C-alpha cells in the first residue's frame, strides 16, 4: 500500500504474504530470531558463545514455549561438556 507492487515496505525479517482480500498473513521469520521477554535473541549467537568455551564439545540453543507465561517463549541451551562443571561454564560464558 505504500509503494509500487512488489517493493519492500520495511526490512523487519518477518515473512508475510498478501491474501486475496488485501490482508497480510504472517508466515514466520526469515532468520532464527525469537523474542524472549521483549528482547530479540538469535539462538545461533548463544550457541556460538557456549561453543567457544574450551570445555564445551557441543552446544544447541532453542526457543521453547514458556509454560508459566501464555504465548511467551524461553531459551534453552543444551550442552555436552568435556569434564567441566556446568555452573562454571555458564558463569564464564555469561549465562
PDB file of C-alpha atoms in Angstrom:
ATOM      1  CA  UNK A   1       0.000   0.000   0.000  1.00  0.00           C
ATOM      2  CA  UNK A   2       2.952   2.397   0.439  1.00  0.00           C
ATOM      3  CA  UNK A   3       4.947   1.674  -2.698  1.00  0.00           C
ATOM      4  CA  UNK A   4       4.857   0.065  -6.094  1.00  0.00           C
ATOM      5  CA  UNK A   5       3.625  -3.539  -6.258  1.00  0.00           C
ATOM      6  CA  UNK A   6       6.379  -5.990  -5.314  1.00  0.00           C
ATOM      7  CA  UNK A   7       8.505  -3.432  -3.461  1.00  0.00           C
ATOM      8  CA  UNK A   8       9.585  -3.958   0.116  1.00  0.00           C
ATOM      9  CA  UNK A   9       7.892  -1.839   2.725  1.00  0.00           C
ATOM     10  CA  UNK A  10      10.406  -2.337   5.547  1.00  0.00           C
ATOM     11  CA  UNK A  11      13.050  -4.978   6.263  1.00  0.00           C
ATOM     12  CA  UNK A  12      11.905  -6.440   9.567  1.00  0.00           C
ATOM     13  CA  UNK A  13      12.913 -10.052   8.965  1.00  0.00           C
ATOM     14  CA  UNK A  14       9.250 -11.060   9.114  1.00  0.00           C
ATOM     15  CA  UNK A  15       7.915 -13.168   6.249  1.00  0.00           C
ATOM     16  CA  UNK A  16       4.366 -12.377   5.103  1.00  0.00           C
ATOM     17  CA  UNK A  17       2.142 -12.852   2.071  1.00  0.00           C
ATOM     18  CA  UNK A  18      -0.723 -10.677   0.940  1.00  0.00           C
ATOM     19  CA  UNK A  19      -4.017 -12.545   0.915  1.00  0.00           C
ATOM     20  CA  UNK A  20      -6.563 -12.013  -1.870  1.00  0.00           C
ATOM     21  CA  UNK A  21      -8.618  -9.822   0.494  1.00  0.00           C
ATOM     22  CA  UNK A  22      -5.616  -7.486   0.907  1.00  0.00           C
ATOM     23  CA  UNK A  23      -4.704  -8.544   4.447  1.00  0.00           C
ATOM     24  CA  UNK A  24      -1.212  -9.729   5.315  1.00  0.00           C
ATOM     25  CA  UNK A  25      -0.701 -13.252   6.646  1.00  0.00           C
ATOM     26  CA  UNK A  26       2.321 -13.752   8.915  1.00  0.00           C
ATOM     27  CA  UNK A  27       4.340 -16.866   7.987  1.00  0.00           C
ATOM     28  CA  UNK A  28       7.330 -16.569  10.311  1.00  0.00           C
ATOM     29  CA  UNK A  29      10.788 -15.064  10.169  1.00  0.00           C
ATOM     30  CA  UNK A  30      13.484 -15.192   7.522  1.00  0.00           C
ATOM     31  CA  UNK A  31      16.080 -15.723  10.258  1.00  0.00           C
ATOM     32  CA  UNK A  32      16.077 -17.630  13.532  1.00  0.00           C
ATOM     33  CA  UNK A  33      15.399 -14.649  15.808  1.00  0.00           C
ATOM     34  CA  UNK A  34      12.975 -15.140  18.672  1.00  0.00           C
ATOM     35  CA  UNK A  35      11.571 -12.722  21.202  1.00  0.00           C
ATOM     36  CA  UNK A  36      12.428 -13.522  24.816  1.00  0.00           C
ATOM     37  CA  UNK A  37      10.914 -11.171  27.420  1.00  0.00           C
ATOM     38  CA  UNK A  38      10.717  -8.375  24.860  1.00  0.00           C
ATOM     39  CA  UNK A  39      14.281  -8.810  23.545  1.00  0.00           C
ATOM     40  CA  UNK A  40      15.163 -10.226  20.151  1.00  0.00           C
ATOM     41  CA  UNK A  41      17.569 -13.132  20.565  1.00  0.00           C
ATOM     42  CA  UNK A  42      19.442 -15.128  17.922  1.00  0.00           C
ATOM     43  CA  UNK A  43      19.828 -18.714  19.228  1.00  0.00           C
ATOM     44  CA  UNK A  44      22.850 -19.233  16.963  1.00  0.00           C
ATOM     45  CA  UNK A  45      24.723 -16.476  18.783  1.00  0.00           C
ATOM     46  CA  UNK A  46      24.023 -18.174  22.119  1.00  0.00           C
ATOM     47  CA  UNK A  47      25.264 -21.480  20.687  1.00  0.00           C
ATOM     48  CA  UNK A  48      28.425 -19.805  19.395  1.00  0.00           C
ATOM     49  CA  UNK A  49      29.142 -18.203  22.777  1.00  0.00           C
ATOM     50  CA  UNK A  50      28.917 -21.565  24.538  1.00  0.00           C
ATOM     51  CA  UNK A  51      30.783 -23.429  21.773  1.00  0.00           C
ATOM     52  CA  UNK A  52      33.717 -21.011  22.099  1.00  0.00           C
ATOM     53  CA  UNK A  53      34.371 -22.297  25.629  1.00  0.00           C
ATOM     54  CA  UNK A  54      37.128 -24.964  25.576  1.00  0.00           C
ATOM     55  CA  UNK A  55      35.148 -27.359  27.807  1.00  0.00           C
ATOM     56  CA  UNK A  56      32.073 -27.390  25.523  1.00  0.00           C
ATOM     57  CA  UNK A  57      32.067 -30.134  22.895  1.00  0.00           C
ATOM     58  CA  UNK A  58      28.568 -29.377  21.562  1.00  0.00           C
ATOM     59  CA  UNK A  59      26.025 -26.600  22.107  1.00  0.00           C
ATOM     60  CA  UNK A  60      22.461 -26.125  20.894  1.00  0.00           C
ATOM     61  CA  UNK A  61      20.048 -23.330  21.811  1.00  0.00           C
ATOM     62  CA  UNK A  62      16.326 -23.446  21.074  1.00  0.00           C
ATOM     63  CA  UNK A  63      13.285 -21.360  21.919  1.00  0.00           C
ATOM     64  CA  UNK A  64      10.574 -23.236  23.763  1.00  0.00           C
ATOM     65  CA  UNK A  65       7.080 -22.199  24.839  1.00  0.00           C
ATOM     66  CA  UNK A  66       7.158 -20.926  28.416  1.00  0.00           C
ATOM     67  CA  UNK A  67       4.621 -22.991  30.379  1.00  0.00           C
ATOM     68  CA  UNK A  68       4.338 -20.252  33.013  1.00  0.00           C
ATOM     69  CA  UNK A  69       3.544 -17.367  30.628  1.00  0.00           C
ATOM     70  CA  UNK A  70       0.882 -17.864  27.960  1.00  0.00           C
ATOM     71  CA  UNK A  71       2.223 -17.082  24.469  1.00  0.00           C
ATOM     72  CA  UNK A  72       5.768 -16.377  25.700  1.00  0.00           C
ATOM     73  CA  UNK A  73       8.978 -18.254  24.959  1.00  0.00           C
ATOM     74  CA  UNK A  74      12.115 -19.079  26.890  1.00  0.00           C
ATOM     75  CA  UNK A  75      15.548 -20.018  25.586  1.00  0.00           C
ATOM     76  CA  UNK A  76      17.043 -23.393  26.496  1.00  0.00           C
ATOM     77  CA  UNK A  77      20.677 -24.303  25.882  1.00  0.00           C
ATOM     78  CA  UNK A  78      21.786 -27.923  25.662  1.00  0.00           C
ATOM     79  CA  UNK A  79      25.486 -28.590  26.203  1.00  0.00           C
ATOM     80  CA  UNK A  80      27.842 -31.551  26.015  1.00  0.00           C
ATOM     81  CA  UNK A  81      30.699 -30.788  28.385  1.00  0.00           C
ATOM     82  CA  UNK A  82      34.186 -32.254  28.461  1.00  0.00           C
ATOM     83  CA  UNK A  83      34.509 -32.864  32.200  1.00  0.00           C
ATOM     84  CA  UNK A  84      33.760 -29.285  33.281  1.00  0.00           C
ATOM     85  CA  UNK A  85      31.265 -28.005  35.829  1.00  0.00           C
ATOM     86  CA  UNK A  86      28.101 -26.580  34.219  1.00  0.00           C
ATOM     87  CA  UNK A  87      27.845 -23.670  36.669  1.00  0.00           C
ATOM     88  CA  UNK A  88      31.468 -22.711  35.972  1.00  0.00           C
ATOM     89  CA  UNK A  89      30.975 -22.798  32.186  1.00  0.00           C
ATOM     90  CA  UNK A  90      27.753 -20.772  32.421  1.00  0.00           C
ATOM     91  CA  UNK A  91      29.434 -18.172  34.642  1.00  0.00           C
ATOM     92  CA  UNK A  92      32.397 -17.822  32.283  1.00  0.00           C
ATOM     93  CA  UNK A  93      30.177 -17.505  29.211  1.00  0.00           C
ATOM     94  CA  UNK A  94      27.943 -15.002  30.969  1.00  0.00           C
ATOM     95  CA  UNK A  95      24.743 -17.018  31.027  1.00  0.00           C
TER      96      UNK A  95
END
